[in-house]
Coordinates of C-alpha atoms in Angstrom, one line a residue:
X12 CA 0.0 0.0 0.0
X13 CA 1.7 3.5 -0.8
X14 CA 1.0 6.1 1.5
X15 CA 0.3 10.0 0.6
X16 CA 2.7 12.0 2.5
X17 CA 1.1 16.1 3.0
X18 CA 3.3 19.4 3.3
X19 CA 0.9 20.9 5.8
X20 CA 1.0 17.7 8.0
X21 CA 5.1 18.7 9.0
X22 CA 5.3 22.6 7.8
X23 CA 2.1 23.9 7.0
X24 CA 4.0 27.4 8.2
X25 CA 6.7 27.1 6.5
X26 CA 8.4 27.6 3.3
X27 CA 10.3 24.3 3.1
X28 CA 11.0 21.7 4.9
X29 CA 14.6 20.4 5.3
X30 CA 16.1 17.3 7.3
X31 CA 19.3 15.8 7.7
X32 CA 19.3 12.1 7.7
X33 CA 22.0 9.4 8.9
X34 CA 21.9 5.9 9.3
X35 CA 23.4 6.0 13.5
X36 CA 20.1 4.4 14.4
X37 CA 19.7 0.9 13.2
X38 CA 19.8 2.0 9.4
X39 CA 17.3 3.6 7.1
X40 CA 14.5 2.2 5.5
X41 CA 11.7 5.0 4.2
X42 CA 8.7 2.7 3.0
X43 CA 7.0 3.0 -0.3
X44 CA 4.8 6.5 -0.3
X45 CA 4.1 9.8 -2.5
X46 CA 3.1 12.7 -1.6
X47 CA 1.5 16.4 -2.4
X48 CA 5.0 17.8 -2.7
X49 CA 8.4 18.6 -4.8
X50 CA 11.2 16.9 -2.9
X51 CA 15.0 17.2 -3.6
X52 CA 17.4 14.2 -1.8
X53 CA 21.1 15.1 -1.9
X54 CA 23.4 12.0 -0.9
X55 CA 26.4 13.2 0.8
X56 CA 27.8 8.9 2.1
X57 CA 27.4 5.9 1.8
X58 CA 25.2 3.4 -0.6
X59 CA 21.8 2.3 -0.5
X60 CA 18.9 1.2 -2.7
X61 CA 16.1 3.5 -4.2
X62 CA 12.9 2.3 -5.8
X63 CA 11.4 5.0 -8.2
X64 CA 7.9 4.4 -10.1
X65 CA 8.8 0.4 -10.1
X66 CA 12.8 1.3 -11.3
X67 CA 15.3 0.1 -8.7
X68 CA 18.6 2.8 -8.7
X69 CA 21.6 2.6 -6.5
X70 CA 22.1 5.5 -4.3
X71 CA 26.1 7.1 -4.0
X72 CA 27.6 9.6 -2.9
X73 CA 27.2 13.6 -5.1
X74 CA 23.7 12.1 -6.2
X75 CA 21.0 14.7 -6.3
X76 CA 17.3 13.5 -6.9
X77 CA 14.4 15.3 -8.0
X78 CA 11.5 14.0 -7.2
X79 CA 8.0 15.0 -7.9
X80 CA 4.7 14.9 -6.0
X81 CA 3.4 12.3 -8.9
X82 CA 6.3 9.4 -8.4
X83 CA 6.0 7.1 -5.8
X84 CA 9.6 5.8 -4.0
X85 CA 10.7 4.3 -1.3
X86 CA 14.8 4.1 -0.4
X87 CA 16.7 1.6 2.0
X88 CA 20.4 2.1 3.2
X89 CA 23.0 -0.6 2.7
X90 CA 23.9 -2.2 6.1
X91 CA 26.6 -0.3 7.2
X92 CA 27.7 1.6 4.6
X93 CA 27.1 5.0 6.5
X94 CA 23.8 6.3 4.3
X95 CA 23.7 10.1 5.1
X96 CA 21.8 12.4 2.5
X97 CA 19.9 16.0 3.1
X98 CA 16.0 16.2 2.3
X99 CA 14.6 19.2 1.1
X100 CA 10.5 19.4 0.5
X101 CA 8.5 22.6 -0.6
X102 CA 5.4 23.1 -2.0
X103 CA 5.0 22.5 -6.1
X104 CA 3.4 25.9 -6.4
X105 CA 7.4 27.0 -5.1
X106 CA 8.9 25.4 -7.2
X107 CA 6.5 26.2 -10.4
X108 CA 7.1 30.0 -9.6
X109 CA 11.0 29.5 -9.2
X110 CA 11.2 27.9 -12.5
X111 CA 9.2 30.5 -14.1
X112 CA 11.3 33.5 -12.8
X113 CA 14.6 31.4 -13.7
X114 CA 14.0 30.5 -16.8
X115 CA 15.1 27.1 -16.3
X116 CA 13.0 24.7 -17.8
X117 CA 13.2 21.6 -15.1
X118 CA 15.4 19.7 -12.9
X119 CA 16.5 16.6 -13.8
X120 CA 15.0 13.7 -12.4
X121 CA 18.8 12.8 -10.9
X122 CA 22.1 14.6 -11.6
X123 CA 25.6 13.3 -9.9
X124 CA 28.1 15.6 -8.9
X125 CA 31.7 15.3 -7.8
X126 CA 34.8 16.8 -6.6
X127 CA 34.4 20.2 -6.1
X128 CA 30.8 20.1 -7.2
X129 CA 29.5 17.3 -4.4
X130 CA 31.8 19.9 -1.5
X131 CA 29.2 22.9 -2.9
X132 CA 26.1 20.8 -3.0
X133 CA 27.2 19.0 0.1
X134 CA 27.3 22.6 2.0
X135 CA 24.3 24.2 0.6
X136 CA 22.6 20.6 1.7
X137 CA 23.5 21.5 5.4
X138 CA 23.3 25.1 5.4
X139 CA 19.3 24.3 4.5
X140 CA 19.1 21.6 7.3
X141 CA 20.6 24.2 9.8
X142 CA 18.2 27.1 9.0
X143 CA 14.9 25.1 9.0
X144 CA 16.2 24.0 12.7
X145 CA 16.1 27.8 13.0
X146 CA 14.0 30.6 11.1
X147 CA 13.6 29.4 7.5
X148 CA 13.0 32.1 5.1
X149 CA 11.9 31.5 1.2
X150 CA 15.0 32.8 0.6
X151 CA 16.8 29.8 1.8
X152 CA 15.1 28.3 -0.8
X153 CA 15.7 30.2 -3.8
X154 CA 19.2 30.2 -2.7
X155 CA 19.3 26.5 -2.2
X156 CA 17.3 25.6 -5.8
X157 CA 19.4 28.5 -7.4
X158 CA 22.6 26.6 -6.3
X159 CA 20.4 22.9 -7.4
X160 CA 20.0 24.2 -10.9
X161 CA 23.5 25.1 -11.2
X162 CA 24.6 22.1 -10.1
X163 CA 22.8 20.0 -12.2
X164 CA 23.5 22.4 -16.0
X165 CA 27.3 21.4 -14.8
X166 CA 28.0 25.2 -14.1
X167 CA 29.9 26.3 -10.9
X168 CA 30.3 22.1 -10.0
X169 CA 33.8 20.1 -10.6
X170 CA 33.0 19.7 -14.1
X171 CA 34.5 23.5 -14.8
X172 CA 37.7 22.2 -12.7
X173 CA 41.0 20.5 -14.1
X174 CA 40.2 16.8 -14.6
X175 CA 42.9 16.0 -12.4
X176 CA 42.0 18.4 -9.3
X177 CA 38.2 17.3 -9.8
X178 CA 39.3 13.1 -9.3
X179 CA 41.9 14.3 -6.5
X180 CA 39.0 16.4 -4.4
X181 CA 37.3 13.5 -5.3
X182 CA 39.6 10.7 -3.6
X183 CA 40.5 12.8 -0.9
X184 CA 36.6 12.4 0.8
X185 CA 38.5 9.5 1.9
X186 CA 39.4 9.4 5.6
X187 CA 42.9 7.8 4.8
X188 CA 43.7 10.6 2.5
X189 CA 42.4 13.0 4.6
X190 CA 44.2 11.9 7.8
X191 CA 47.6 12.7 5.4
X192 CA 46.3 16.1 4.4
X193 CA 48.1 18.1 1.9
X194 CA 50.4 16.1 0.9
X195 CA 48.9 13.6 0.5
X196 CA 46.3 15.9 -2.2
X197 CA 49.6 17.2 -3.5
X198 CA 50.5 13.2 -4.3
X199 CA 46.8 12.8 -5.7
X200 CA 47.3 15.7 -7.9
X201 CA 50.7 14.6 -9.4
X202 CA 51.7 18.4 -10.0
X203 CA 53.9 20.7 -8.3
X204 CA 53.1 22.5 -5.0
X205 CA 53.1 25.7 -6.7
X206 CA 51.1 24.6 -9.8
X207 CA 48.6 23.1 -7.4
X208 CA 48.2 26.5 -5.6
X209 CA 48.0 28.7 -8.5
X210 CA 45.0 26.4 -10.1
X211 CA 43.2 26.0 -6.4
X212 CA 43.4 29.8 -6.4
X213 CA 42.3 30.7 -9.8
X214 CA 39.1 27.8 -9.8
X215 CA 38.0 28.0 -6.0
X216 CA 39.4 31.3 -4.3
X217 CA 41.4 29.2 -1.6
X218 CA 44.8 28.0 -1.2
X219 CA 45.6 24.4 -1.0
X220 CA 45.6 24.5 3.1
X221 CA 41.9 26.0 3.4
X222 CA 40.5 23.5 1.1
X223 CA 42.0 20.7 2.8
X224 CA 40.6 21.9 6.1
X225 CA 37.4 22.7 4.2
X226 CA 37.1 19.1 2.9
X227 CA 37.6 18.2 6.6
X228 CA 35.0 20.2 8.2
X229 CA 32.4 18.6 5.7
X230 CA 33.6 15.3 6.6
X231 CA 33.3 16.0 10.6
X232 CA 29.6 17.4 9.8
X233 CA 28.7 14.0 8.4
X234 CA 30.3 12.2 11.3
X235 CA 28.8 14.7 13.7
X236 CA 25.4 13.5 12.3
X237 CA 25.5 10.5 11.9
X238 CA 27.3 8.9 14.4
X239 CA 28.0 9.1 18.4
X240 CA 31.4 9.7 18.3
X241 CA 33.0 13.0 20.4
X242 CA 34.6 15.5 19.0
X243 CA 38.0 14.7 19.6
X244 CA 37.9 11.2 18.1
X245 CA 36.1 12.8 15.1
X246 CA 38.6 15.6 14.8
X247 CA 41.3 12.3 15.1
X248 CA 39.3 10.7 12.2
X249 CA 39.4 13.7 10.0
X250 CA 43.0 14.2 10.7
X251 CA 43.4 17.2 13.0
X252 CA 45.8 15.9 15.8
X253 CA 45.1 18.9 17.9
X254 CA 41.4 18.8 18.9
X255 CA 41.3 22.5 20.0
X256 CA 42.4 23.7 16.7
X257 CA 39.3 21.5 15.1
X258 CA 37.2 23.9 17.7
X259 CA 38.6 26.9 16.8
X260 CA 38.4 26.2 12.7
X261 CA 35.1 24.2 13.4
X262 CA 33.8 27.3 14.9
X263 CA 35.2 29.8 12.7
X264 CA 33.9 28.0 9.3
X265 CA 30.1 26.8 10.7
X266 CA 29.8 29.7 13.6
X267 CA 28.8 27.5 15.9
X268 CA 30.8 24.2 18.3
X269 CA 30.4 21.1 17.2
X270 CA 28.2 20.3 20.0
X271 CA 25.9 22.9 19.0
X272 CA 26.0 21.7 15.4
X273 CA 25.4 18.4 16.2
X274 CA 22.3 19.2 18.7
X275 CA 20.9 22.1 16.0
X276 CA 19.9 18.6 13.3
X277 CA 16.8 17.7 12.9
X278 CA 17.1 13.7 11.9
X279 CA 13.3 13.5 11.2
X280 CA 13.5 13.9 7.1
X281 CA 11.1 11.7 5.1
X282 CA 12.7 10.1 2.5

């Protein structure tokens, strides 16, 4: 039996409705449904399967899903593999009048970023989950669909990068390569230190360091989400071996601890 999910039954006030969702609770299993609203799934980790209008797909990481209030899905995480991914759900009327003033025809049904591309989606993911938690504002979500449609005509995602940076940003989600750090992307990269900086400046506006650190702090959000580990082991994992500096950058980056991160989630998405 599929079951109708409503907007007004979980944000009748609100102009979207935005979760994060992480398999630290026994795994994920969202049972067949549809419902009266547009919904985008970003996956950030891990694997899992998704049924779509009778088509089985394999969720990874950088996937980003439109669905519409017509299709009927259901999703379930692969044991173990750390299934973590950001729901997003507004009304269609929203998403009619955003089209309409963009110009943009329609999102695809499923677009996969990488690299570069899945750090940008992977923040603007978050950054919706953290302001539902406090004021949403329809701004959010023209920002957040602005950044979706981008994403998904390949402009402003890894696709505009160097092949080789885009496969090396790519590898270094890893938490092997990102325990090494830069030199480790420097290795990845097979280039020269100062060849590296000069195209890490001129495609992303950082130097080499900050994007490592960036990578990092996106790792330790997912962790921080979707697992019970403390800070300083998670710091450990992402490869900060001073958990006080992980504070101070954590802090400086997200404006807010980790603690405060972690407790400002809501883990009640839909699926």
């Amino acid at each position: 039996m599929t079951r109708c999910l409503r907007f007004d039954q979980f944000a009748a006030t609100k102009p979207y409705h935005a979760a994060f969702v992480g398999e630290n609770r026994g795994g994920i299993r969202i049972d067949r449904h549809d419902h009266d609203f547009a919904e985008l799934m970003l996956i950030l980790d891990g694997e899992g399967d998704h049924w779509l209008n009778g088509t089985s797909h394999r969720l990874t990481p950088g996937q980003i899903w439109s669905i519409r209030p017509e299709d009927i899905h259901s999703l379930r995480a692969k044991p173990g593999s750390g299934l973590a991914y950001v729901n997003v759900a507004f009304r269609e009327e929203s998403l009619k009048e955003f089209l309409t003033l963009s110009g943009v025809a329609a999102i695809p049904p499923l677009r996969t970023v990488d690299g570069d591309g899945l750090s940008r989606i992977s923040r603007a993911g978050m950054a919706m989950a953290e302001a539902y938690s406090r004021d949403p504002s329809p701004l959010d979500l023209v920002e957040f669909l602005t950044r979706v449609c981008r994403a998904s005509s390949g402009a402003g995602s890894s696709q505009d990068l160097p092949h080789w940076l885009g496969q090396a940003l790519a590898q270094m989600r890893s938490e092997v390569n990102l325990a090494a750090g830069l030199p480790r992307l420097l290795e990845l990269c097979s280039v020269s230190d100062a060849h590296l900086s000069r195209t890490v400046r001129q495609h992303l506006g950082v130097r080499p360091t900050d994007l490592v650190n960036e990578i990092r702090v996106e790792h330790a959000k997912v962790l921080l989400a979707t697992t019970p580990l403390d800070a300083e082991t998670i710091a450990f994992r992402c490869g900060w071996q001073n958990a006080s500096y992980f504070y101070r950058l954590f802090r400086g980056v997200c404006g807010k601890t980790p603690r405060d991160f972690r407790k400002g989630l809501r883990m009640d998405g839909d699926g």
